Amino acid sequence: MGASTPLPSTDAVARAEEFTRERFIYEGETAAEALASGSARRRALDAALAELETGAERPSVEWRRRFALLLGLERLLSEEEPHLVDGTVLSAHQVDALSGTLTALLAEAQRSNGSANGSAPVPPPEPPVLASAAIPGEEDEDEEFEDDDDEPDLEPQDWQDEEDDEDEGVDPDIEIDEQPEDPNAARRFWFEHATGAGKTVAALGFVEASRTGGVLILTHRRNLVDQFHGELRDRGYSKRISPALLDGRDSANGPVTVETYQWFVRNAGRVSDAYTIVICDEAHTALGEKTSAAIRRWAGPVFVGMTATGALIARHVTDLFPTQTSRFDLAQAARRGVIAPLRCIRIPPGPGVRTIAKVPLRRGEVDTEFDQEMLAELLDQTPFNMAIADLYKTRFNGVPGVVYTAGVRHAYNVAHSFRELGMKAQAVSGETPKRQLARILADYESGKIDVLVNAQLLAEGWNSPRATICMHLAPTASKRIYQQRVGRVTRRHPGKEAGIVVDFVHPATKHDDPVVTLHSLLDRDVYRGGAIVVGPVRRGRGRRVRVERRVLPVTPDPDRRAEVFERELWRIAVDHLDYGEQHVWAALAGARVAPNGWRRAKAMLHFDRGGELKRRFLLTAVQRNRNAQLRLRALQEIAAARDAEAFDTAVDIMAGWPREERREGVKIMLQALAERRIGRRDEANAWIWRLAEYTREVHEEYAIQRWPETKRLLGLLVNSSGGAHARNARRLVHATRKEDRRLSAALLAAALAHTPEAEEALRGARTRMARKPAALARDLLRNFPKGRRGKSRRRRPQSAGGAGNGAARQPRTGAAPPLSARGPENGNDPDLIDDDVDLDDEVDLDDLDDIDDGDDIDEGVSPDDGPSEDVLTEALGKTVENGELPPLDPSARSGVEETVTDALAEVSPEGDRNAEEAA
């Protein structure tokens, strides 16, 4: 149409609106805008005026098919709040379905316009010969179509014989345009709305839009036909309900017919062209080979498919309905509050049911499912049925629900087990008479029955807002079937806080498992028992299940599982993870644990009987934790566990610690070796000398203070090389034999060899000294300086007569007092004894062995001997110089000298001479 075509008059527009019962110009629009040349609305107006000029009293079938739905959707969506005739306001997702269809129709109209002016109606297509066959799964209808199967199946040929071309007068050189295989594909649309989100109301939106064109609604079950009729009556469209129009019958007042797919296939060649729109409910059930072929061949009306599971089988759905106009899936519907939120509980099946993995999978036309006969044979066991009934009574007694079983017989057996425990349960199946089925469903709605048990009958086409529990007693490998089951509990109902889905799988089951779960359906990363999986969380509103505190990663994606470990580290149920991930958690927890979470982290490993996970946790804490105190705490627990392997690893890790921290760690490990046996004797010997090497400067300082000759010997050893270095090493070893064990150990710990000969000499001496590792560890431990005064210092309780510096002194008549009883005035150097080492607690069986075993005692030295005279004198002088104690008066000093003299008298046979020299 040219741009100069004049606009129709106002009277002409009014007559066309009355004729078509649709508006062409809306409020706020000008005629030039609304009726622009080439627009779909202008072409509809011109076509209507052309039919009026011919004397038509109602729009023709051709006009209704091309423009009735398009103009009706524009009218409905132009309202501020699109609503049905009874005032029901369409929700946003329902409006999206209508607007998406309108957009697709406008695009299709623009394409079909092409270079035509659109003023003449398109000639009607010749009535096609439709295929007639039964719907897959309806075996009882096969007998009616036996005649159709008598025709031989001819395979298409990619060539044509020349003889045939000549007979028909066709030039084989002439190219013929290829005809489209599916000419009506552009007029078939579909939308996905979650179960319970109002697909029926959306379908009635198309009924409201099509005032003159007929509407044919197809569904897969007869009870759904009655359900649609009820909705039409309740929404104010009872007058438009019409019996099926067959054999060319026509009606231009928008008749609405609801039938089944089986009826459509049987009457395919007789269905009237008055139906300008066909709504396919549960569109995934129309994907059978012959059913879809019948739909493809009917090129007249607009087809609109509705499904709740289109995304799960989108490849199949889009093959028949190429254009998707809207999507409102389960997650979106729950988040917006259109359907009830969903909670999930996973219950591990019994030992006899864990062989579900051995049940083979059978591939169907659309998806894959478990072999139902083998599944029923596996699950239909009386103990299992009774356990399920007891579980339902214990956790959900009185809560209405639906249970899905493996087969009809299993359903009746489970219902019997439920009734034996006093629950109101009833089983239904396809074998249940229709009247009895209607009565049972009515009793369920009224509350006389609380549990409905079925195999697959109630997975589709049954809606009960009262249903709250969806128990998948029989697992399924089909996401489509699973979502249809879950859809039975998604409708909102007074007092219903959320739908509860029960999956009989292990709590840690991942999405790649053949058994479909709610979390795999919605692709959730984390499982938390009883928690909301999808939908808004409403706290304190009738929650019927207990929500667990611990979570589990269930996604199979390694990156997403790692994110769950990072995000939910302290809430993961570690005992349900596989062995490898348990070690991953232990390592990550050891590196991340904080002081206030130490006890919690250890409690999360309560199931670790072998101690491998605890060892991994502690070693990682020693190696990677940033808190120095926690590293030392982990070191203490490793030492207390007496695990030789972990102890050895910890000793290696300590080599990289800072100096002060390493010193504290060495003290912890030496204390452990002194108090208990850890590993073999040779292992303990190696650990002790490695620990001594880490703190060489401590032992060197003590040895120099104790014996001034130490500095010269160590200097000669360090500054020599070759044969001289080995000789100096042997000289140092020979010197250690003349000293007491503590000084000898300090000298050997301070020595550093550079050649194999020197190393061999030192190793031999160290090995001889380490025959009693506990005693050696105590001697090295005594070399560490004490900690700071006044900071976390524990004071020993004093006896009634022991207060003061000199109150406890008594004349010596026997052996020297124990080291723990010696104060600074009695010859114990405070800088050489560590406050953290309790000497009274260090006496054990190893000490007694040291005393009895002469091989471990250097000649002329007793293990109970105190420090030498030089050390006592130096300690006394140093104490006074540092000002830690006030100077002693002459009488007190004479008492100290007397004590020292008595102690030296018992050290060696030369004690008398030493006593005389001291006097």
Tab-separated table of N, CA and C in Angstrom, residues 44-130:
chain	number	residue	atom	x	y	z
A	44	ALA	N	-5.692	-5.453	8.683
A	44	ALA	CA	-6.903	-6.061	9.228
A	44	ALA	C	-8.125	-5.190	8.941
A	45	LEU	N	-7.972	-3.850	9.075
A	45	LEU	CA	-9.081	-2.946	8.792
A	45	LEU	C	-9.471	-3.000	7.314
A	46	ASP	N	-8.494	-2.980	6.439
A	46	ASP	CA	-8.802	-3.025	5.012
A	46	ASP	C	-9.484	-4.337	4.632
A	47	ALA	N	-9.009	-5.443	5.218
A	47	ALA	CA	-9.634	-6.727	4.917
A	47	ALA	C	-11.060	-6.779	5.429
A	48	ALA	N	-11.322	-6.198	6.614
A	48	ALA	CA	-12.684	-6.193	7.154
A	48	ALA	C	-13.602	-5.322	6.297
A	49	LEU	N	-13.119	-4.165	5.862
A	49	LEU	CA	-13.934	-3.302	5.010
A	49	LEU	C	-14.236	-3.981	3.679
A	50	ALA	N	-13.262	-4.741	3.166
A	50	ALA	CA	-13.496	-5.453	1.914
A	50	ALA	C	-14.587	-6.503	2.078
A	51	GLU	N	-14.588	-7.175	3.211
A	51	GLU	CA	-15.637	-8.171	3.439
A	51	GLU	C	-16.995	-7.507	3.659
A	52	LEU	N	-17.004	-6.315	4.273
A	52	LEU	CA	-18.279	-5.596	4.450
A	52	LEU	C	-18.858	-5.196	3.099
A	53	GLU	N	-17.996	-4.824	2.191
A	53	GLU	CA	-18.477	-4.420	0.876
A	53	GLU	C	-19.112	-5.575	0.111
A	54	THR	N	-18.674	-6.816	0.433
A	54	THR	CA	-19.267	-7.982	-0.224
A	54	THR	C	-20.569	-8.413	0.436
A	55	GLY	N	-20.954	-7.694	1.523
A	55	GLY	CA	-22.200	-8.031	2.198
A	55	GLY	C	-22.080	-9.067	3.279
A	56	ALA	N	-20.855	-9.374	3.728
A	56	ALA	CA	-20.666	-10.366	4.790
A	56	ALA	C	-21.231	-9.864	6.102
A	57	GLU	N	-21.840	-10.750	6.846
A	57	GLU	CA	-22.429	-10.393	8.135
A	57	GLU	C	-21.485	-10.686	9.299
A	58	ARG	N	-20.493	-11.498	9.090
A	58	ARG	CA	-19.520	-11.818	10.136
A	58	ARG	C	-18.169	-12.059	9.478
A	59	PRO	N	-17.103	-11.888	10.193
A	59	PRO	CA	-15.782	-12.079	9.594
A	59	PRO	C	-15.619	-13.501	9.073
A	60	SER	N	-14.927	-13.606	8.002
A	60	SER	CA	-14.684	-14.914	7.425
A	60	SER	C	-13.655	-15.689	8.243
A	61	VAL	N	-13.576	-16.983	7.941
A	61	VAL	CA	-12.594	-17.811	8.638
A	61	VAL	C	-11.185	-17.326	8.344
A	62	GLU	N	-10.939	-16.899	7.116
A	62	GLU	CA	-9.607	-16.423	6.765
A	62	GLU	C	-9.237	-15.188	7.570
A	63	TRP	N	-10.178	-14.221	7.705
A	63	TRP	CA	-9.888	-13.003	8.479
A	63	TRP	C	-9.658	-13.361	9.937
A	64	ARG	N	-10.484	-14.259	10.478
A	64	ARG	CA	-10.334	-14.629	11.889
A	64	ARG	C	-8.982	-15.301	12.140
A	65	ARG	N	-8.549	-16.149	11.259
A	65	ARG	CA	-7.269	-16.832	11.451
A	65	ARG	C	-6.100	-15.848	11.391
A	66	ARG	N	-6.213	-14.837	10.536
A	66	ARG	CA	-5.106	-13.908	10.355
A	66	ARG	C	-5.078	-12.802	11.399
A	67	PHE	N	-6.260	-12.318	11.829
A	67	PHE	CA	-6.264	-11.072	12.603
A	67	PHE	C	-7.007	-11.144	13.938
A	68	ALA	N	-7.840	-12.141	14.180
A	68	ALA	CA	-8.668	-12.136	15.386
A	68	ALA	C	-7.807	-12.168	16.647
A	69	LEU	N	-6.869	-13.102	16.730
A	69	LEU	CA	-6.031	-13.206	17.927
A	69	LEU	C	-5.096	-12.010	18.035
A	70	LEU	N	-4.560	-11.558	16.923
A	70	LEU	CA	-3.629	-10.427	16.953
A	70	LEU	C	-4.302	-9.178	17.511
A	71	LEU	N	-5.489	-8.837	16.981
A	71	LEU	CA	-6.192	-7.644	17.476
A	71	LEU	C	-6.685	-7.849	18.899
A	72	GLY	N	-7.088	-9.056	19.216
A	72	GLY	CA	-7.561	-9.315	20.577
A	72	GLY	C	-6.463	-9.163	21.612
A	73	LEU	N	-5.259	-9.638	21.307
A	73	LEU	CA	-4.143	-9.473	22.241
A	73	LEU	C	-3.770	-8.001	22.389
A	74	GLU	N	-3.820	-7.223	21.297
A	74	GLU	CA	-3.556	-5.789	21.416
A	74	GLU	C	-4.584	-5.130	22.331
A	75	ARG	N	-5.825	-5.518	22.172
A	75	ARG	CA	-6.876	-4.933	23.018
A	75	ARG	C	-6.663	-5.290	24.489
A	76	LEU	N	-6.379	-6.562	24.769
A	76	LEU	CA	-6.227	-7.012	26.155
A	76	LEU	C	-5.006	-6.378	26.813
A	77	LEU	N	-3.924	-6.296	26.071
A	77	LEU	CA	-2.691	-5.762	26.657
A	77	LEU	C	-2.673	-4.239	26.704
A	78	SER	N	-3.607	-3.578	26.023
A	78	SER	CA	-3.682	-2.117	26.107
A	78	SER	C	-4.309	-1.652	27.409
A	79	GLU	N	-4.935	-2.563	28.152
A	79	GLU	CA	-5.547	-2.200	29.431
A	79	GLU	C	-4.447	-1.952	30.465
A	80	GLU	N	-4.764	-1.088	31.391
A	80	GLU	CA	-3.781	-0.782	32.436
A	80	GLU	C	-3.480	-2.021	33.268
A	81	GLU	N	-4.498	-2.808	33.569
A	81	GLU	CA	-4.340	-4.086	34.254
A	81	GLU	C	-5.120	-5.130	33.464
A	82	PRO	N	-4.469	-5.879	32.606
A	82	PRO	CA	-5.186	-6.896	31.834
A	82	PRO	C	-5.923	-7.857	32.756
A	83	HIS	N	-7.176	-8.117	32.449
A	83	HIS	CA	-7.991	-8.961	33.311
A	83	HIS	C	-8.966	-9.772	32.474
A	84	LEU	N	-9.511	-10.813	33.100
A	84	LEU	CA	-10.505	-11.657	32.461
A	84	LEU	C	-11.889	-11.047	32.653
A	85	VAL	N	-12.890	-11.720	32.129
A	85	VAL	CA	-14.235	-11.165	32.163
A	85	VAL	C	-14.785	-11.105	33.585
A	86	ASP	N	-14.299	-11.969	34.475
A	86	ASP	CA	-14.776	-11.952	35.860
A	86	ASP	C	-13.975	-10.998	36.735
A	87	GLY	N	-13.039	-10.277	36.148
A	87	GLY	CA	-12.239	-9.312	36.900
A	87	GLY	C	-10.904	-9.845	37.383
A	88	THR	N	-10.589	-11.104	37.114
A	88	THR	CA	-9.301	-11.662	37.538
A	88	THR	C	-8.164	-10.956	36.805
A	89	VAL	N	-7.294	-10.327	37.559
A	89	VAL	CA	-6.164	-9.599	36.968
A	89	VAL	C	-5.054	-10.592	36.654
A	90	LEU	N	-4.554	-10.504	35.454
A	90	LEU	CA	-3.466	-11.389	35.050
A	90	LEU	C	-2.162	-10.952	35.710
A	91	SER	N	-1.401	-11.922	36.156
A	91	SER	CA	-0.120	-11.619	36.788
A	91	SER	C	0.922	-11.308	35.719
A	92	ALA	N	2.076	-10.880	36.177
A	92	ALA	CA	3.111	-10.413	35.253
A	92	ALA	C	3.564	-11.520	34.310
A	93	HIS	N	3.783	-12.734	34.820
A	93	HIS	CA	4.263	-13.801	33.941
A	93	HIS	C	3.185	-14.241	32.967
A	94	GLN	N	1.917	-14.131	33.341
A	94	GLN	CA	0.843	-14.455	32.394
A	94	GLN	C	0.747	-13.399	31.300
A	95	VAL	N	0.939	-12.143	31.672
A	95	VAL	CA	0.969	-11.081	30.667
A	95	VAL	C	2.163	-11.279	29.739
A	96	ASP	N	3.300	-11.759	30.302
A	96	ASP	CA	4.464	-12.016	29.449
A	96	ASP	C	4.164	-13.056	28.390
A	97	ALA	N	3.414	-14.079	28.738
A	97	ALA	CA	3.064	-15.106	27.757
A	97	ALA	C	2.214	-14.521	26.641
A	98	LEU	N	1.254	-13.662	26.998
A	98	LEU	CA	0.393	-13.053	25.977
A	98	LEU	C	1.176	-12.070	25.115
A	99	SER	N	1.990	-11.229	25.751
A	99	SER	CA	2.739	-10.233	24.985
A	99	SER	C	3.782	-10.889	24.098
A	100	GLY	N	4.394	-11.966	24.576
A	100	GLY	CA	5.349	-12.674	23.744
A	100	GLY	C	4.700	-13.273	22.510
A	101	THR	N	3.512	-13.811	22.688
A	101	THR	CA	2.785	-14.343	21.532
A	101	THR	C	2.403	-13.228	20.563
A	102	LEU	N	1.967	-12.073	21.103
A	102	LEU	CA	1.623	-10.947	20.240
A	102	LEU	C	2.833	-10.478	19.436
A	103	THR	N	3.954	-10.390	20.070
A	103	THR	CA	5.168	-9.972	19.366
A	103	THR	C	5.514	-10.941	18.243
A	104	ALA	N	5.385	-12.237	18.537
A	104	ALA	CA	5.692	-13.228	17.500
A	104	ALA	C	4.688	-13.153	16.360
A	105	LEU	N	3.401	-12.898	16.671
A	105	LEU	CA	2.399	-12.785	15.619
A	105	LEU	C	2.654	-11.563	14.742
A	106	LEU	N	3.032	-10.451	15.364
A	106	LEU	CA	3.331	-9.255	14.589
A	106	LEU	C	4.522	-9.483	13.669
A	107	ALA	N	5.542	-10.142	14.161
A	107	ALA	CA	6.703	-10.422	13.338
A	107	ALA	C	6.335	-11.339	12.177
A	108	GLU	N	5.504	-12.345	12.476
A	108	GLU	CA	5.077	-13.257	11.410
A	108	GLU	C	4.237	-12.534	10.386
A	109	ALA	N	3.373	-11.574	10.827
A	109	ALA	CA	2.549	-10.806	9.898
A	109	ALA	C	3.407	-9.928	9.005
A	110	GLN	N	4.447	-9.332	9.562
A	110	GLN	CA	5.336	-8.499	8.757
A	110	GLN	C	6.053	-9.339	7.705
A	111	ARG	N	6.480	-10.537	8.090
A	111	ARG	CA	7.161	-11.396	7.121
A	111	ARG	C	6.219	-11.839	6.008
A	112	SER	N	4.999	-12.198	6.397
A	112	SER	CA	4.052	-12.692	5.395
A	112	SER	C	3.545	-11.585	4.493
A	113	ASN	N	3.648	-10.309	4.950
A	113	ASN	CA	3.157	-9.199	4.134
A	113	ASN	C	3.997	-9.063	2.871
A	114	GLY	N	5.317	-9.023	3.056
A	114	GLY	CA	6.228	-8.941	1.927
A	114	GLY	C	5.922	-7.744	1.056
A	115	SER	N	5.769	-7.987	-0.199
A	115	SER	CA	5.477	-6.915	-1.145
A	115	SER	C	3.994	-6.785	-1.422
A	116	ALA	N	3.153	-7.619	-0.773
A	116	ALA	CA	1.710	-7.530	-1.006
A	116	ALA	C	1.145	-6.336	-0.286
A	117	ASN	N	0.031	-5.805	-0.790
A	117	ASN	CA	-0.590	-4.654	-0.134
A	117	ASN	C	-1.501	-5.067	0.993
A	118	GLY	N	-1.843	-6.321	1.087
A	118	GLY	CA	-2.625	-6.779	2.225
A	118	GLY	C	-4.081	-6.451	2.122
A	119	SER	N	-4.569	-5.940	1.042
A	119	SER	CA	-5.975	-5.560	0.971
A	119	SER	C	-6.883	-6.724	0.639
A	120	ALA	N	-6.346	-7.744	0.037
A	120	ALA	CA	-7.178	-8.886	-0.333
A	120	ALA	C	-6.910	-10.036	0.606
A	121	PRO	N	-7.910	-10.758	0.947
A	121	PRO	CA	-7.708	-11.890	1.854
A	121	PRO	C	-6.911	-12.986	1.204
A	122	VAL	N	-6.146	-13.646	2.017
A	122	VAL	CA	-5.329	-14.753	1.528
A	122	VAL	C	-6.226	-15.936	1.253
A	123	PRO	N	-6.112	-16.577	0.075
A	123	PRO	CA	-6.963	-17.725	-0.212
A	123	PRO	C	-6.734	-18.836	0.791
A	124	PRO	N	-7.794	-19.486	1.171
A	124	PRO	CA	-7.652	-20.529	2.191
A	124	PRO	C	-6.881	-21.718	1.664
A	125	PRO	N	-6.077	-22.332	2.493
A	125	PRO	CA	-5.350	-23.523	2.055
A	125	PRO	C	-6.294	-24.691	1.883
A	126	GLU	N	-5.896	-25.610	1.006
A	126	GLU	CA	-6.718	-26.786	0.805
A	126	GLU	C	-6.702	-27.639	2.067
A	127	PRO	N	-7.842	-28.233	2.365
A	127	PRO	CA	-7.877	-29.066	3.576
A	127	PRO	C	-6.894	-30.211	3.482
A	128	PRO	N	-5.956	-30.300	4.414
A	128	PRO	CA	-4.977	-31.385	4.348
A	128	PRO	C	-5.566	-32.696	4.822
A	129	VAL	N	-4.954	-33.764	4.392
A	129	VAL	CA	-5.328	-35.093	4.871
A	129	VAL	C	-4.454	-35.385	6.086
A	130	LEU	N	-5.074	-35.398	7.258
A	130	LEU	CA	-4.330	-35.537	8.501
A	130	LEU	C	-4.120	-37.001	8.838
